[in-house]
Amino acid sequence: MHFRRRPKSSAFATEIGLTSFPSPAPKRRDYISQKALRSGGGGGRDAMAESLPLEMLTYILSFLPLSDQKEASLVSWAWYRAAQNALQEQPGLTSLDLSGCSELTDGALLAVSRGLRRLSLGKLQRLTDAGCTALGGLQELQSLDMAECCLVRGRELAQALGCMHGAPSQLASLSLAHCSSLKSRPELEHQASGTKDACPEPQGPSLLMLRALQELDLTACSKLTDASLAKVLQFPQLRQLSLSLLPELTDNGLVAVARGCPSLEHLALSHCSRLSDKGWAQAASSWPRLQHLNLSSCSQLIEQTLDAIGQACRQLRVLDVATCPGINMAAVRRFQAQLPQVSCVQSRFVGGADLTLTL
């Protein structure tokens, strides 16, 4: 086994993606080199790994950067358990990125530090609803990325995030992009009591408990419908929202979202082919704070859509209407003249340009 020694001046701190470790008092520390983790093989390495006590393995792995801990967890089952224990023993760990660790299962979430504020679980293909229950213990969590967790359907996730052991949730950013199994279920929605309350109190577990939510990404959650979005998206303080690639989103859903989320500054609706100028004529007035708007590849939008947006969204700075066949360059120029403060308008292939000839 190869060892290398840190220089005296080197602080014990590392940052991997969104993950950072604190810097304790400077000491000379020995730790296993990355080369050692990658070298060797066969039964000898496994036998050595299995022969070390779990406490010793945990102690050794606790000095590794997170990226090396990930690799170490693949050496053997003993190292996998030790890596989980080492992760739990990071007292100052506030940010953790496990995205792309395709072999991690539900049990891995039970090992995460309770003090986490930012957690990325993107592309965990084996994570299911059962694993989401562990998120309820992360009372300080402010940002959660679960993009492309294709087995998560939403029931336990809503229950975990909506409860947080009775404490108000601090979660400000949530990404469920490309969670293709996410469904319109009662657990995700407000259990309507028949009253039209502008700020409804959910009955039972619900994402509506996330009162601090500022950013929400539901890109390509293809099973969501107008009805489910109208019930879930009631966040008066939400600033950033992505509903791109939702094939079931229509003008009715757009108007409902506008009423439920009036403070939006960033909105992405690209490839929502069922949206039209009729929906925007009603929704635009609800978004006076809108600054960034993506409507690329919305095939039913026409010139009147830009007129409605230009009249209502006076703070707009960035607009994307690329590949919108119903909008021509004359309409784009008129829009820019109407809102001179707009710094960027993406208008590639508007008006149904023939891409083969343009390219």
Tab-separated table of C-alpha atoms in Angstrom:
chain	number	residue	atom	x	y	z
A	1	MET	CA	0.000	0.000	0.000
A	2	HIS	CA	1.413	3.374	-0.976
A	3	PHE	CA	1.271	6.393	1.295
A	4	ARG	CA	2.179	9.995	0.745
A	5	ARG	CA	2.463	12.803	3.269
A	6	ARG	CA	0.851	16.210	3.006
A	7	PRO	CA	3.163	19.234	3.268
A	8	LYS	CA	2.923	21.127	6.545
A	9	SER	CA	1.467	24.151	4.820
A	10	SER	CA	-1.342	22.221	3.187
A	11	ALA	CA	-4.724	22.748	4.835
A	12	PHE	CA	-6.908	19.699	5.072
A	13	ALA	CA	-9.599	20.998	2.771
A	14	THR	CA	-10.912	19.837	-0.561
A	15	GLU	CA	-13.751	20.809	-2.862
A	16	ILE	CA	-15.253	18.346	-5.319
A	17	GLY	CA	-18.079	19.705	-7.405
A	18	LEU	CA	-20.465	21.153	-4.814
A	19	THR	CA	-18.734	19.300	-1.988
A	20	SER	CA	-16.437	20.950	0.522
A	21	PHE	CA	-14.645	19.849	3.682
A	22	PRO	CA	-13.633	22.090	6.600
A	23	SER	CA	-10.032	22.815	7.555
A	24	PRO	CA	-9.070	21.684	11.052
A	25	ALA	CA	-5.843	22.685	12.804
A	26	PRO	CA	-2.897	22.083	10.427
A	27	LYS	CA	-1.238	18.752	11.123
A	28	ARG	CA	0.881	16.329	9.204
A	29	ARG	CA	-1.532	13.678	7.891
A	30	ASP	CA	-0.917	10.431	6.053
A	31	TYR	CA	-3.517	9.257	3.584
A	32	ILE	CA	-3.880	6.652	0.887
A	33	SER	CA	-2.940	7.977	-2.523
A	34	GLN	CA	-5.332	7.878	-5.421
A	35	LYS	CA	-2.815	5.733	-7.245
A	36	ALA	CA	-3.072	3.115	-4.550
A	37	LEU	CA	-6.814	2.923	-4.976
A	38	ARG	CA	-6.491	2.382	-8.707
A	39	SER	CA	-3.489	0.086	-8.738
A	40	GLY	CA	-3.253	-3.540	-7.950
A	41	GLY	CA	-6.101	-5.987	-8.226
A	42	GLY	CA	-7.243	-9.520	-7.751
A	43	GLY	CA	-7.633	-11.513	-4.609
A	44	GLY	CA	-4.595	-10.028	-2.857
A	45	ARG	CA	-6.069	-6.569	-2.682
A	46	ASP	CA	-9.481	-7.851	-1.617
A	47	ALA	CA	-7.954	-10.080	1.047
A	48	MET	CA	-5.956	-7.178	2.461
A	49	ALA	CA	-9.035	-4.950	2.437
A	50	GLU	CA	-11.149	-7.528	4.229
A	51	SER	CA	-8.468	-8.181	6.842
A	52	LEU	CA	-8.356	-4.610	8.154
A	53	PRO	CA	-10.766	-3.778	11.004
A	54	LEU	CA	-13.703	-1.622	9.989
A	55	GLU	CA	-12.700	1.103	12.449
A	56	MET	CA	-9.227	1.315	10.893
A	57	LEU	CA	-10.597	1.470	7.360
A	58	THR	CA	-13.014	4.184	8.398
A	59	TYR	CA	-10.196	6.159	10.012
A	60	ILE	CA	-7.996	5.876	6.898
A	61	LEU	CA	-10.729	6.757	4.426
A	62	SER	CA	-11.811	9.775	6.458
A	63	PHE	CA	-8.642	11.575	5.289
A	64	LEU	CA	-9.426	11.070	1.609
A	65	PRO	CA	-11.069	13.623	-0.650
A	66	LEU	CA	-14.644	12.725	-1.502
A	67	SER	CA	-13.729	11.699	-5.051
A	68	ASP	CA	-11.293	9.103	-3.687
A	69	GLN	CA	-13.822	7.912	-1.128
A	70	LYS	CA	-16.160	7.160	-4.031
A	71	GLU	CA	-13.472	5.041	-5.689
A	72	ALA	CA	-12.544	3.351	-2.433
A	73	SER	CA	-16.156	2.264	-1.909
A	74	LEU	CA	-15.846	0.088	-5.035
A	75	VAL	CA	-12.885	-1.944	-3.771
A	76	SER	CA	-14.891	-4.358	-1.614
A	77	TRP	CA	-17.918	-4.531	0.653
A	78	ALA	CA	-15.709	-3.761	3.655
A	79	TRP	CA	-14.420	-0.594	2.007
A	80	TYR	CA	-17.950	0.321	0.936
A	81	ARG	CA	-19.123	0.191	4.568
A	82	ALA	CA	-16.046	2.073	5.741
A	83	ALA	CA	-16.588	4.794	3.122
A	84	GLN	CA	-20.164	5.228	4.346
A	85	ASN	CA	-18.958	5.492	7.940
A	86	ALA	CA	-16.281	8.003	6.936
A	87	LEU	CA	-18.908	10.103	5.233
A	88	GLN	CA	-21.026	10.142	8.381
A	89	GLU	CA	-18.052	11.260	10.451
A	90	GLN	CA	-17.480	14.465	8.472
A	91	PRO	CA	-18.751	16.905	11.136
A	92	GLY	CA	-18.487	20.029	8.998
A	93	LEU	CA	-19.705	18.562	5.700
A	94	THR	CA	-22.334	20.895	4.259
A	95	SER	CA	-22.258	20.095	0.529
A	96	LEU	CA	-22.210	16.666	-1.097
A	97	ASP	CA	-22.273	15.622	-4.749
A	98	LEU	CA	-23.055	11.943	-5.431
A	99	SER	CA	-24.395	12.499	-8.926
A	100	GLY	CA	-23.544	9.789	-11.427
A	101	CYS	CA	-22.663	7.160	-8.796
A	102	SER	CA	-24.812	4.616	-10.589
A	103	GLU	CA	-24.213	1.761	-8.125
A	104	LEU	CA	-25.499	3.625	-5.087
A	105	THR	CA	-28.823	2.328	-3.799
A	106	ASP	CA	-31.427	3.465	-1.301
A	107	GLY	CA	-29.274	2.449	1.660
A	108	ALA	CA	-26.540	4.907	0.706
A	109	LEU	CA	-28.710	7.892	1.609
A	110	LEU	CA	-28.897	6.716	5.209
A	111	ALA	CA	-25.173	7.464	5.549
A	112	VAL	CA	-25.241	11.121	4.553
A	113	SER	CA	-24.277	13.766	7.061
A	114	ARG	CA	-27.184	15.344	8.929
A	115	GLY	CA	-25.722	18.838	8.528
A	116	LEU	CA	-25.884	18.911	4.734
A	117	ARG	CA	-27.162	22.069	3.077
A	118	ARG	CA	-26.570	21.091	-0.563
A	119	LEU	CA	-27.055	17.568	-1.899
A	120	SER	CA	-26.789	16.330	-5.485
A	121	LEU	CA	-28.153	12.877	-6.307
A	122	GLY	CA	-28.486	13.286	-10.066
A	123	LYS	CA	-28.465	10.187	-12.271
A	124	LEU	CA	-28.788	7.674	-9.439
A	125	GLN	CA	-30.529	5.058	-11.528
A	126	ARG	CA	-31.118	2.685	-8.595
A	127	LEU	CA	-32.575	5.225	-6.186
A	128	THR	CA	-36.270	4.618	-5.459
A	129	ASP	CA	-38.963	6.214	-3.330
A	130	ALA	CA	-37.829	4.133	-0.357
A	131	GLY	CA	-34.440	5.853	-0.352
A	132	CYS	CA	-36.069	9.281	-0.313
A	133	THR	CA	-37.329	8.739	3.232
A	134	ALA	CA	-33.823	9.491	4.555
A	135	LEU	CA	-34.105	13.050	3.240
A	136	GLY	CA	-36.514	13.865	6.044
A	137	GLY	CA	-33.599	13.923	8.477
A	138	LEU	CA	-31.743	16.685	6.624
A	139	GLN	CA	-33.305	19.616	8.438
A	140	GLU	CA	-30.733	22.130	7.178
A	141	LEU	CA	-31.022	21.130	3.510
A	142	GLN	CA	-31.344	24.140	1.194
A	143	SER	CA	-30.612	22.671	-2.252
A	144	LEU	CA	-31.520	19.229	-3.617
A	145	ASP	CA	-30.757	17.933	-7.114
A	146	MET	CA	-32.440	14.644	-8.063
A	147	ALA	CA	-32.364	15.087	-11.836
A	148	GLU	CA	-32.643	11.867	-13.848
A	149	CYS	CA	-33.552	9.675	-10.872
A	150	CYS	CA	-35.874	7.718	-13.111
A	151	LEU	CA	-37.349	5.408	-10.431
A	152	VAL	CA	-38.521	8.174	-8.090
A	153	ARG	CA	-42.311	8.562	-8.336
A	154	GLY	CA	-42.796	11.225	-5.687
A	155	ARG	CA	-44.744	9.699	-2.779
A	156	GLU	CA	-41.967	9.313	-0.191
A	157	LEU	CA	-40.121	12.330	-1.549
A	158	ALA	CA	-43.094	14.601	-0.862
A	159	GLN	CA	-43.554	13.044	2.559
A	160	ALA	CA	-39.875	13.473	3.514
A	161	LEU	CA	-39.465	17.016	2.217
A	162	GLY	CA	-42.864	18.114	3.449
A	163	CYS	CA	-42.353	16.993	7.014
A	164	MET	CA	-38.703	17.416	8.051
A	165	HIS	CA	-39.634	16.109	11.520
A	166	GLY	CA	-42.051	18.962	12.104
A	167	ALA	CA	-39.557	21.767	11.436
A	168	PRO	CA	-40.230	24.271	8.641
A	169	SER	CA	-38.332	23.228	5.530
A	170	GLN	CA	-35.426	25.445	4.476
A	171	LEU	CA	-35.263	23.942	0.978
A	172	ALA	CA	-34.862	26.755	-1.555
A	173	SER	CA	-33.841	24.850	-4.694
A	174	LEU	CA	-35.251	21.550	-5.990
A	175	SER	CA	-34.476	19.835	-9.292
A	176	LEU	CA	-36.552	16.863	-10.447
A	177	ALA	CA	-35.666	17.284	-14.121
A	178	HIS	CA	-36.074	14.180	-16.264
A	179	CYS	CA	-37.610	12.167	-13.412
A	180	SER	CA	-39.725	10.267	-15.884
A	181	SER	CA	-41.615	8.274	-13.242
A	182	LEU	CA	-42.783	11.351	-11.352
A	183	LYS	CA	-46.560	11.165	-11.376
A	184	SER	CA	-49.563	13.283	-10.614
A	185	ARG	CA	-50.325	11.700	-7.251
A	186	PRO	CA	-52.323	12.974	-4.279
A	187	GLU	CA	-49.116	13.046	-2.232
A	188	LEU	CA	-47.662	15.710	-4.519
A	189	GLU	CA	-50.806	17.799	-4.598
A	190	HIS	CA	-52.818	19.939	-2.253
A	191	GLN	CA	-55.778	18.034	-0.881
A	192	ALA	CA	-58.375	20.591	-1.851
A	193	SER	CA	-61.034	21.278	0.741
A	194	GLY	CA	-63.318	23.147	-1.638
A	195	THR	CA	-62.076	26.621	-0.715
A	196	LYS	CA	-60.079	28.799	-3.053
A	197	ASP	CA	-57.352	29.963	-0.729
A	198	ALA	CA	-54.578	31.956	-2.409
A	199	CYS	CA	-52.077	30.376	-0.005
A	200	PRO	CA	-53.571	26.961	0.805
A	201	GLU	CA	-52.454	24.809	3.680
A	202	PRO	CA	-51.883	21.237	2.461
A	203	GLN	CA	-53.575	18.406	4.282
A	204	GLY	CA	-50.988	15.667	4.703
A	205	PRO	CA	-47.567	15.337	3.006
A	206	SER	CA	-47.199	17.701	0.076
A	207	LEU	CA	-44.568	19.704	-1.775
A	208	LEU	CA	-46.661	22.740	-0.847
A	209	MET	CA	-44.971	22.550	2.561
A	210	LEU	CA	-41.808	23.905	0.901
A	211	ARG	CA	-42.637	27.533	1.648
A	212	ALA	CA	-39.014	28.660	1.226
A	213	LEU	CA	-38.710	27.249	-2.307
A	214	GLN	CA	-37.078	29.678	-4.745
A	215	GLU	CA	-36.087	27.408	-7.661
A	216	LEU	CA	-37.915	24.394	-9.108
A	217	ASP	CA	-36.976	22.310	-12.150
A	218	LEU	CA	-39.598	19.905	-13.523
A	219	THR	CA	-38.105	19.615	-17.015
A	220	ALA	CA	-39.253	16.510	-18.907
A	221	CYS	CA	-41.455	15.191	-16.094
A	222	SER	CA	-43.702	14.005	-18.874
A	223	LYS	CA	-46.471	12.502	-16.710
A	224	LEU	CA	-47.412	15.830	-15.128
A	225	THR	CA	-50.648	17.393	-16.383
A	226	ASP	CA	-52.415	20.749	-16.176
A	227	ALA	CA	-54.420	19.559	-13.175
A	228	SER	CA	-51.402	18.398	-11.181
A	229	LEU	CA	-49.398	21.526	-11.956
A	230	ALA	CA	-52.311	23.750	-10.921
A	231	LYS	CA	-52.444	22.016	-7.523
A	232	VAL	CA	-48.701	21.743	-6.888
A	233	LEU	CA	-47.366	25.029	-8.259
A	234	GLN	CA	-48.661	27.459	-5.661
A	235	PHE	CA	-45.462	29.142	-4.508
A	236	PRO	CA	-45.881	32.930	-4.272
A	237	GLN	CA	-42.135	33.398	-3.612
A	238	LEU	CA	-40.817	31.112	-6.378
A	239	ARG	CA	-38.245	32.902	-8.557
A	240	GLN	CA	-37.103	30.289	-11.073
A	241	LEU	CA	-39.167	27.570	-12.767
A	242	SER	CA	-38.584	25.145	-15.643
A	243	LEU	CA	-41.488	23.304	-17.247
A	244	SER	CA	-39.750	22.563	-20.537
A	245	LEU	CA	-40.563	19.357	-22.408
A	246	LEU	CA	-43.966	18.823	-20.766
A	247	PRO	CA	-46.153	17.453	-23.554
A	248	GLU	CA	-49.382	17.738	-21.518
A	249	LEU	CA	-48.976	21.403	-20.578
A	250	THR	CA	-51.668	23.560	-22.232
A	251	ASP	CA	-52.908	27.133	-21.975
A	252	ASN	CA	-55.050	26.207	-18.957
A	253	GLY	CA	-52.006	24.947	-17.092
A	254	LEU	CA	-50.004	28.034	-18.045
A	255	VAL	CA	-52.652	30.358	-16.631
A	256	ALA	CA	-52.856	28.296	-13.423
A	257	VAL	CA	-49.071	28.428	-12.986
A	258	ALA	CA	-49.106	32.201	-13.552
A	259	ARG	CA	-51.652	32.642	-10.768
A	260	GLY	CA	-49.830	30.318	-8.374
A	261	CYS	CA	-46.313	31.643	-9.003
A	262	PRO	CA	-46.591	35.409	-9.627
A	263	SER	CA	-43.016	36.282	-8.580
A	264	LEU	CA	-41.184	34.378	-11.314
A	265	GLU	CA	-38.053	35.969	-12.749
A	266	HIS	CA	-36.767	33.010	-14.801
A	267	LEU	CA	-39.175	30.771	-16.738
A	268	ALA	CA	-38.355	27.971	-19.183
A	269	LEU	CA	-41.135	26.538	-21.367
A	270	SER	CA	-39.206	25.247	-24.367
A	271	HIS	CA	-40.740	22.447	-26.463
A	272	CYS	CA	-44.195	22.923	-24.922
A	273	SER	CA	-46.007	22.482	-28.206
A	274	ARG	CA	-49.557	22.965	-26.864
A	275	LEU	CA	-49.070	26.527	-25.625
A	276	SER	CA	-50.618	29.288	-27.741
A	277	ASP	CA	-51.103	33.062	-27.789
A	278	LYS	CA	-54.458	32.641	-26.015
A	279	GLY	CA	-52.750	31.317	-22.920
A	280	TRP	CA	-50.136	34.059	-22.930
A	281	ALA	CA	-52.792	36.725	-23.348
A	282	GLN	CA	-54.094	35.699	-19.896
A	283	ALA	CA	-50.854	34.677	-18.192
A	284	ALA	CA	-48.431	37.469	-19.135
A	285	SER	CA	-49.965	40.086	-16.842
A	286	SER	CA	-49.226	37.870	-13.807
A	287	TRP	CA	-45.457	38.026	-14.398
A	288	PRO	CA	-44.335	41.675	-14.196
A	289	ARG	CA	-40.985	40.599	-12.674
A	290	LEU	CA	-40.066	38.194	-15.465
A	291	GLN	CA	-36.494	38.716	-16.716
A	292	HIS	CA	-35.523	35.510	-18.541
A	293	LEU	CA	-38.008	33.633	-20.731
A	294	ASN	CA	-37.347	30.559	-22.882
A	295	LEU	CA	-40.067	29.708	-25.423
A	296	SER	CA	-37.892	27.939	-27.986
A	297	SER	CA	-39.580	25.309	-30.160
A	298	CYS	CA	-43.105	26.240	-29.010
A	299	SER	CA	-44.731	25.566	-32.351
A	300	GLN	CA	-48.106	27.298	-31.772
A	301	LEU	CA	-46.828	30.704	-30.685
A	302	ILE	CA	-47.408	33.625	-33.077
A	303	GLU	CA	-46.677	37.352	-33.349
A	304	GLN	CA	-49.462	38.260	-30.903
A	305	THR	CA	-47.636	36.243	-28.245
A	306	LEU	CA	-44.694	38.658	-28.360
A	307	ASP	CA	-47.076	41.605	-28.228
A	308	ALA	CA	-48.690	40.301	-25.024
A	309	ILE	CA	-45.311	39.602	-23.421
A	310	GLY	CA	-43.929	42.983	-24.430
A	311	GLN	CA	-46.846	44.851	-22.900
A	312	ALA	CA	-46.894	42.985	-19.585
A	313	CYS	CA	-43.317	41.873	-18.884
A	314	ARG	CA	-41.539	45.225	-18.828
A	315	GLN	CA	-38.486	43.925	-16.916
A	316	LEU	CA	-37.634	41.242	-19.469
A	317	ARG	CA	-33.931	41.043	-20.358
A	318	VAL	CA	-33.496	37.726	-22.200
A	319	LEU	CA	-35.942	36.021	-24.589
A	320	ASP	CA	-35.523	32.787	-26.554
A	321	VAL	CA	-37.993	32.135	-29.395
A	322	ALA	CA	-35.654	30.045	-31.540
A	323	THR	CA	-37.329	27.572	-33.924
A	324	CYS	CA	-40.800	29.023	-33.349
A	325	PRO	CA	-42.347	28.720	-36.837
A	326	GLY	CA	-45.221	31.132	-36.123
A	327	ILE	CA	-42.950	34.052	-35.192
A	328	ASN	CA	-41.086	35.958	-37.910
A	329	MET	CA	-38.143	38.345	-37.755
A	330	ALA	CA	-40.374	41.395	-38.240
A	331	ALA	CA	-42.197	40.508	-35.008
A	332	VAL	CA	-38.883	40.035	-33.222
A	333	ARG	CA	-37.628	43.469	-34.339
A	334	ARG	CA	-40.897	45.076	-33.269
A	335	PHE	CA	-40.568	43.411	-29.874
A	336	GLN	CA	-37.010	44.698	-29.444
A	337	ALA	CA	-38.144	48.201	-30.323
A	338	GLN	CA	-40.932	47.910	-27.746
A	339	LEU	CA	-38.495	46.751	-25.020
A	340	PRO	CA	-35.089	48.297	-25.757
A	341	GLN	CA	-33.708	47.063	-22.434
A	342	VAL	CA	-33.822	43.447	-23.722
A	343	SER	CA	-30.159	42.536	-24.107
A	344	CYS	CA	-30.540	39.170	-25.830
A	345	VAL	CA	-33.153	37.675	-28.149
A	346	GLN	CA	-32.471	34.188	-29.457
A	347	SER	CA	-34.345	33.979	-32.763
A	348	ARG	CA	-32.601	31.246	-34.727
A	349	PHE	CA	-34.753	29.728	-37.442
A	350	VAL	CA	-37.900	31.642	-36.542
A	351	GLY	CA	-40.681	31.761	-39.104
A	352	GLY	CA	-40.288	28.138	-40.115
A	353	ALA	CA	-36.866	28.529	-41.746
A	354	ASP	CA	-35.678	25.529	-43.678
A	355	LEU	CA	-32.847	24.220	-41.501
A	356	THR	CA	-31.289	22.207	-44.310
A	357	LEU	CA	-30.858	25.309	-46.451
A	358	THR	CA	-29.817	27.559	-43.552
A	359	LEU	CA	-27.110	25.196	-42.397
